[in-house]
PDB file of C-alpha atoms in Angstrom:
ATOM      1  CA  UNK A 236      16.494 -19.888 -42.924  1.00  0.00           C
ATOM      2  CA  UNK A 237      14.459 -18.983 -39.953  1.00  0.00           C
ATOM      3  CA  UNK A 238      10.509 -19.749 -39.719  1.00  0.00           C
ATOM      4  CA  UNK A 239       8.430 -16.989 -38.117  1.00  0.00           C
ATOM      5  CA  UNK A 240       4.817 -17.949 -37.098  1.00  0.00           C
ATOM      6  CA  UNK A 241       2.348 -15.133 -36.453  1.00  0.00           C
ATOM      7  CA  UNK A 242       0.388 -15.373 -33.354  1.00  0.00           C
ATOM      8  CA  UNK A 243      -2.983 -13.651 -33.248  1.00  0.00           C
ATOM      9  CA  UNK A 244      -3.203 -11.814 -29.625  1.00  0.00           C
ATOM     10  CA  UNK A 245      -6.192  -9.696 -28.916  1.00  0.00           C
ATOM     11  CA  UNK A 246      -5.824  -6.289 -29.394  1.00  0.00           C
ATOM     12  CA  UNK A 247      -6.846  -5.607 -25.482  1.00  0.00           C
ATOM     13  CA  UNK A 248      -4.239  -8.461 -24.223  1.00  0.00           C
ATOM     14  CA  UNK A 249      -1.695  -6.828 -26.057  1.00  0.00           C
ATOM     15  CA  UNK A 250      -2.544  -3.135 -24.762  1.00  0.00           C
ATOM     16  CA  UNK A 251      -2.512  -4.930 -21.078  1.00  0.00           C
ATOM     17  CA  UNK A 252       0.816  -6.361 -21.746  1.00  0.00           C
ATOM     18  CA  UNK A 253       2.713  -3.465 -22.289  1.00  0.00           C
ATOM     19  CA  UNK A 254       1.071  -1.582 -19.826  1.00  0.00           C
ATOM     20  CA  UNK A 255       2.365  -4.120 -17.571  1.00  0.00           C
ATOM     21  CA  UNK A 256       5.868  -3.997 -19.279  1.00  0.00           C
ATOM     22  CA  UNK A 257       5.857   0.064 -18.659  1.00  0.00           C
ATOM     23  CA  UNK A 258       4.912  -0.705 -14.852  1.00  0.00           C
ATOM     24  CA  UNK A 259       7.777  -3.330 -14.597  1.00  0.00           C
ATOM     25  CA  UNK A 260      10.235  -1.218 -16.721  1.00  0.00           C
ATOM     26  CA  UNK A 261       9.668   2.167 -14.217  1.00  0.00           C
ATOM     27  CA  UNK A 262       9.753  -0.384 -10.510  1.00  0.00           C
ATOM     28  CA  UNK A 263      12.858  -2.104 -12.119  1.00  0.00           C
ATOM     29  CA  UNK A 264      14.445   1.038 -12.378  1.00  0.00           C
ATOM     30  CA  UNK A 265      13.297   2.112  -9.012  1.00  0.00           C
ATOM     31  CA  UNK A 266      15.074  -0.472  -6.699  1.00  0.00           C
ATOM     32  CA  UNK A 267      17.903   0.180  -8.692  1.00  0.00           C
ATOM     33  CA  UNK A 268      17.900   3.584  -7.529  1.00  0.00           C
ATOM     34  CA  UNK A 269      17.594   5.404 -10.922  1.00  0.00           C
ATOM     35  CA  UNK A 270      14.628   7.882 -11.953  1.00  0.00           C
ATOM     36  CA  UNK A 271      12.496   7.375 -14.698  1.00  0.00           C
ATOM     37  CA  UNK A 272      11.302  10.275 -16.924  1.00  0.00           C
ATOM     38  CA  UNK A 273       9.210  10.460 -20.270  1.00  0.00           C
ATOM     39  CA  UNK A 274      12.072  10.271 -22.550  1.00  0.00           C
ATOM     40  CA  UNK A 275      13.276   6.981 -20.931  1.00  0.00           C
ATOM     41  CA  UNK A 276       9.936   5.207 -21.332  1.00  0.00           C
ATOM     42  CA  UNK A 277       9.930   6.731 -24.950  1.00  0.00           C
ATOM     43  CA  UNK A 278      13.423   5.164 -25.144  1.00  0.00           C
ATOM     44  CA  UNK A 279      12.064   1.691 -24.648  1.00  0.00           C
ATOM     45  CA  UNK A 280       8.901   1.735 -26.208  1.00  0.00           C
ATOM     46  CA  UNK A 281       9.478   3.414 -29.471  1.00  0.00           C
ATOM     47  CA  UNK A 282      11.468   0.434 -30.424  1.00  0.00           C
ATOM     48  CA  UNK A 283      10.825  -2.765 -31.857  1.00  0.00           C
ATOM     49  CA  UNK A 284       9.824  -5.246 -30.401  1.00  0.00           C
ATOM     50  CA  UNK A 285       6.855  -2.540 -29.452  1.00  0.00           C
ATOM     51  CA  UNK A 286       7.029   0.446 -31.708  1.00  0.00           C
ATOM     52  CA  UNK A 287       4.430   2.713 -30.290  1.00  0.00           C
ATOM     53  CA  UNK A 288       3.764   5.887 -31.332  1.00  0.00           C
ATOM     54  CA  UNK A 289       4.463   9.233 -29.268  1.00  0.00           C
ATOM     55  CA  UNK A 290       0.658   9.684 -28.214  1.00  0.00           C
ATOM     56  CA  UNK A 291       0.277   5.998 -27.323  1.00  0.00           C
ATOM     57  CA  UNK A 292       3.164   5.826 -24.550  1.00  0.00           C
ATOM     58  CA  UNK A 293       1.718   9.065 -23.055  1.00  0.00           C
ATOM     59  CA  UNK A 294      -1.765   7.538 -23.121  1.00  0.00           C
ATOM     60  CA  UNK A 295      -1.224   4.420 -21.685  1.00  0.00           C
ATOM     61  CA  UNK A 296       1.140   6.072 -18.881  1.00  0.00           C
ATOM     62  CA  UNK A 297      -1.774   8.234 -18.213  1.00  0.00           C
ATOM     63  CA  UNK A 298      -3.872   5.504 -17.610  1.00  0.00           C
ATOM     64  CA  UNK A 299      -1.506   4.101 -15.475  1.00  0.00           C
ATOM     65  CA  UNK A 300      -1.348   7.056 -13.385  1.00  0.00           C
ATOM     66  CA  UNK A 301      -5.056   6.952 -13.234  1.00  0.00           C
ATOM     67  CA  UNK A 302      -5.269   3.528 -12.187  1.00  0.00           C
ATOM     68  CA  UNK A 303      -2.946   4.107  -9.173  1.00  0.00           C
ATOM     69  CA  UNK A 304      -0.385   1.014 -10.697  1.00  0.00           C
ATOM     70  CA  UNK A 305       2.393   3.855 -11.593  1.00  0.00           C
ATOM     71  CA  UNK A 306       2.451   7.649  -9.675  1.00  0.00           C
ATOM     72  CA  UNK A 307       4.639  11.229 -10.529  1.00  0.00           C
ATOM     73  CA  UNK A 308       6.388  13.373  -9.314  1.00  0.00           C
ATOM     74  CA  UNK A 309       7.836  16.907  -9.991  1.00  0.00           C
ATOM     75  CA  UNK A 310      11.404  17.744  -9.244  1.00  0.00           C
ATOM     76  CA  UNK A 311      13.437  20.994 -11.276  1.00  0.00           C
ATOM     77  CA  UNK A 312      10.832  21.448 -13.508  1.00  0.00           C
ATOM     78  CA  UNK A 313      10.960  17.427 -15.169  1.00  0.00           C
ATOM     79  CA  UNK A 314       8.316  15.122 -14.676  1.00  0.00           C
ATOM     80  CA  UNK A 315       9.339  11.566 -12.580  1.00  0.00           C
ATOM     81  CA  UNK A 316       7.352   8.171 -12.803  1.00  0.00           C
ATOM     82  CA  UNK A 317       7.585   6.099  -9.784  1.00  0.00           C
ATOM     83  CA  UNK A 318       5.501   3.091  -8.506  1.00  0.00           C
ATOM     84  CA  UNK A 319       2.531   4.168  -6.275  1.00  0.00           C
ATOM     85  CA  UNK A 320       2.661   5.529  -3.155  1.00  0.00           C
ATOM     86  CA  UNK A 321       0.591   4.224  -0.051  1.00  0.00           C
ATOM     87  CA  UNK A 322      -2.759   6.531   0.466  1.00  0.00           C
ATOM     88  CA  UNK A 323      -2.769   8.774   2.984  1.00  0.00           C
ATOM     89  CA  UNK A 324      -5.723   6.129   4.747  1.00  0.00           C
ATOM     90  CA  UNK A 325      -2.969   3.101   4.656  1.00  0.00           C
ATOM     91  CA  UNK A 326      -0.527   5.345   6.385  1.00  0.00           C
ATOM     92  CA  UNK A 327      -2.938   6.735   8.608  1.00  0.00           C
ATOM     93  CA  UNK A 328      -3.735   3.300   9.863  1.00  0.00           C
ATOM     94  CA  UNK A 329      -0.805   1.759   9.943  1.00  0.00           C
ATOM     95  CA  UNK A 330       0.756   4.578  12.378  1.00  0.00           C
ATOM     96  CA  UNK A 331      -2.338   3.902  14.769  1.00  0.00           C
ATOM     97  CA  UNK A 332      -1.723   0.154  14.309  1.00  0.00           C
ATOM     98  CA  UNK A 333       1.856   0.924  15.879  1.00  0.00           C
ATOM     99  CA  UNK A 334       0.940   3.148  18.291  1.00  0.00           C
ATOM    100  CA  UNK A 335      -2.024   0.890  19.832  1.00  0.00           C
ATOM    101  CA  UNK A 336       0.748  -1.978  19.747  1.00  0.00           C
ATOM    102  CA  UNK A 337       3.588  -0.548  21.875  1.00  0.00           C
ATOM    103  CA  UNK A 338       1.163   1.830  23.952  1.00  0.00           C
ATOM    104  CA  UNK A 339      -0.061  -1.975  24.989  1.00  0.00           C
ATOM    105  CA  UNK A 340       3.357  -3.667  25.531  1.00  0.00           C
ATOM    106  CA  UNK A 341       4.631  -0.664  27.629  1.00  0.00           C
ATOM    107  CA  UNK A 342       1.259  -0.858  29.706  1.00  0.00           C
ATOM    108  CA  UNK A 343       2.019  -4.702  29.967  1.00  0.00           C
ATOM    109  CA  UNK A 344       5.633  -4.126  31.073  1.00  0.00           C
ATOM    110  CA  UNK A 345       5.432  -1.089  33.306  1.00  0.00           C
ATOM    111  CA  UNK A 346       2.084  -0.670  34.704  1.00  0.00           C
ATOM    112  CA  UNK A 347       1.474  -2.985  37.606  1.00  0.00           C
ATOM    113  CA  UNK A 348      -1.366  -5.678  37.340  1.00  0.00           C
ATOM    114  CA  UNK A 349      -3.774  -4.719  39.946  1.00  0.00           C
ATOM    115  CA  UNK A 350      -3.713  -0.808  38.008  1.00  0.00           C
ATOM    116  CA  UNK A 351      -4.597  -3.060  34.760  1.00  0.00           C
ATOM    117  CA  UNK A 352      -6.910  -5.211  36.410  1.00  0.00           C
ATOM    118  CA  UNK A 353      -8.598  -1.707  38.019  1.00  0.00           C
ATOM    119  CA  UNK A 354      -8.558   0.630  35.463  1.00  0.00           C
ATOM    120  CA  UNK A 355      -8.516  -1.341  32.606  1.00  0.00           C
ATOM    121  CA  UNK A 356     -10.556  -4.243  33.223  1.00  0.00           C
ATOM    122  CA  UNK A 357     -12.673  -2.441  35.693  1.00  0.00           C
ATOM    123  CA  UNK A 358     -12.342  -5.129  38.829  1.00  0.00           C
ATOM    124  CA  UNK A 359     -14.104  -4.116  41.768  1.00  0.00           C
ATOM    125  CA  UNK A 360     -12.431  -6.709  44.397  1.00  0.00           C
ATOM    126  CA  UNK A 361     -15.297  -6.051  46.808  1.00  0.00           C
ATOM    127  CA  UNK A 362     -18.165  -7.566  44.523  1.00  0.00           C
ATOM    128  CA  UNK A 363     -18.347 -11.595  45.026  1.00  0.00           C
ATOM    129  CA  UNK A 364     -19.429 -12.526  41.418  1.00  0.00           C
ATOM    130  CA  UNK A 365     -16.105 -11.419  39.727  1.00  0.00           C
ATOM    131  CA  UNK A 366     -13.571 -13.780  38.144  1.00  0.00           C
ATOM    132  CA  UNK A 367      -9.996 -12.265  38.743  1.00  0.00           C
ATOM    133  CA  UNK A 368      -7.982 -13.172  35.654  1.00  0.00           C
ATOM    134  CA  UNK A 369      -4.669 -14.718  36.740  1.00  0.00           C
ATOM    135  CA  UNK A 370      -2.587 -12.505  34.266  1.00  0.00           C
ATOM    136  CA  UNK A 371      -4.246  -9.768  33.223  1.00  0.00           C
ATOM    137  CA  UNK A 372      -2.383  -8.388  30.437  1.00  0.00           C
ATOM    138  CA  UNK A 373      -3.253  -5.464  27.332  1.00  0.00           C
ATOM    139  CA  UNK A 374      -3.346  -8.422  24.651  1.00  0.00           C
ATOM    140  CA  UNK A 375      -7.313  -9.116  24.360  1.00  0.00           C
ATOM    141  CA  UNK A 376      -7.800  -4.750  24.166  1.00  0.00           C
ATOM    142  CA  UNK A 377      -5.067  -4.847  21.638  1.00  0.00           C
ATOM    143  CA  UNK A 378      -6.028  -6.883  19.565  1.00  0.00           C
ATOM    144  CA  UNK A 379      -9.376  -5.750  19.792  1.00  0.00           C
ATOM    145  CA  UNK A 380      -8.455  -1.784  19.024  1.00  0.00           C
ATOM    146  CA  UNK A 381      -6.322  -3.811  15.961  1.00  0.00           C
ATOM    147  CA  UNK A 382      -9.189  -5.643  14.316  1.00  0.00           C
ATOM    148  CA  UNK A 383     -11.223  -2.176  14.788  1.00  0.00           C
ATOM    149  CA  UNK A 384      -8.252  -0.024  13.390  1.00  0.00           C
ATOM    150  CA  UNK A 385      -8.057  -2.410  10.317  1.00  0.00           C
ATOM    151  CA  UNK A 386     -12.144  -2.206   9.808  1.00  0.00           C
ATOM    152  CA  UNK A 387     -11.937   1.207  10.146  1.00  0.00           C
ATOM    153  CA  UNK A 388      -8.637   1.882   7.784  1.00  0.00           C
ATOM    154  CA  UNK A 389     -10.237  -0.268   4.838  1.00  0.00           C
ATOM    155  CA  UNK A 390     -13.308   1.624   5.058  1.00  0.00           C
ATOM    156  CA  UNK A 391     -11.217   4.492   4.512  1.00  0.00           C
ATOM    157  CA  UNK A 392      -9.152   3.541   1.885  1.00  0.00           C
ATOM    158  CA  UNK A 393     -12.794   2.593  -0.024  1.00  0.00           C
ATOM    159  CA  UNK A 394     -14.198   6.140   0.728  1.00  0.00           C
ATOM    160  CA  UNK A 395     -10.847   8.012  -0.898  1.00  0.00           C
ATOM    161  CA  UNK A 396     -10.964   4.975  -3.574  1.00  0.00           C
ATOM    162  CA  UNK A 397     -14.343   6.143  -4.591  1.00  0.00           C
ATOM    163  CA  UNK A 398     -13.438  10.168  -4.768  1.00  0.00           C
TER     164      UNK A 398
END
C-alpha cells in the first residue's frame, strides 16, 4: 500500500506555480508550432493534478496577460495565447542598432580614409597641433551612437512600461 505525505505549500507559491505551468504549457506549444486557445488551457488545468475552477484559469491568464509573461491574439473570431511579443521600444531600437552598425562598416569599407578623417573626424591637415590617426575607421562613432541607442531604447521601454 502506498504512503502519501501532505506537503503544506503556501497558498501564494502555489498560485505562482501554476501560473508558471500555464506560461510553460502555452511557449511549449508555441515552438511546436501549434496554437493555444481557452479551451486547451481549460483542457489541462481542469484536471487533477490542478483542478481549477472555470473563473480561476481565466483569472490567472488575465493576469498573465497583464503582466506581459503571456500575450493574445485574435484570428476568425477565437481568441489565441502566445508568449509576449517585443515592445514596440525594443524593436525600435534594435532596427537603429542595425542600421548604425552596417551604415558604419559600409563607411569603413567604401569611403576612403582621408573623406573619414575630413568629414568625420574633422582633420584640418593645415593646423600643426593635430594627431592624424593611422587608421581612422567608424568603430569609436559606432560604438558610441550604440551605447547612446541602448541608453536611449531602455529609457523607452521604462516610459511605455510605466503607461
Amino acid at each position: 500500500m502506498p504512503k502519501f505525505k501532505f506537503a503544506l505549500v503556501k497558498e501564494e507559491d502555489y498560485r505562482e506555480g501554476v501560473k508558471r505551468k500555464m506560461k510553460q504549457f502555452v511557449e511549449e506549444r508555441w515552438l511546436q508550432g501549434k496554437k493555444t486557445t481557452l479551451q486547451d488551457i481549460q483542457n489541462v488545468f481542469q484536471k487533477p493534478p490542478y483542478n481549477l475552477s472555470e473563473p480561476t484559469v481565466r483569472k490567472y491568464l488575465k493576469k498573465l496577460v497583464n503582466d506581459g509573461k503571456l500575450s493574445t491574439y485574435y484570428r476568425n473570431g477565437r481568441r489565441y495565447y502566445a508568449p509576449p511579443k517585443f515592445p514596440l521600444s525594443i524593436k525600435f531600437g534594435i532596427a537603429v542598432a542595425v542600421t548604425i552598425i552596417v551604415c558604419g562598416v559600409v563607411i569603413d569599407i567604401f569611403v576612403p580614409s582621408e573623406c573619414i578623417l575630413k568629414y568625420v573626424y574633422l582633420y584640418n591637415p593645415n593646423l600643426d597641433n593635430q594627431t592624424t590617426p593611422q587608421n581612422p575607421s567608424m568603430l569609436p562613432i559606432v560604438t558610441y551612437l550604440l551605447i547612446l541607442t541602448t541608453i536611449f531604447t531602455i529609457f523607452a521601454y521604462w516610459m511605455e512600461k510605466k503607461k
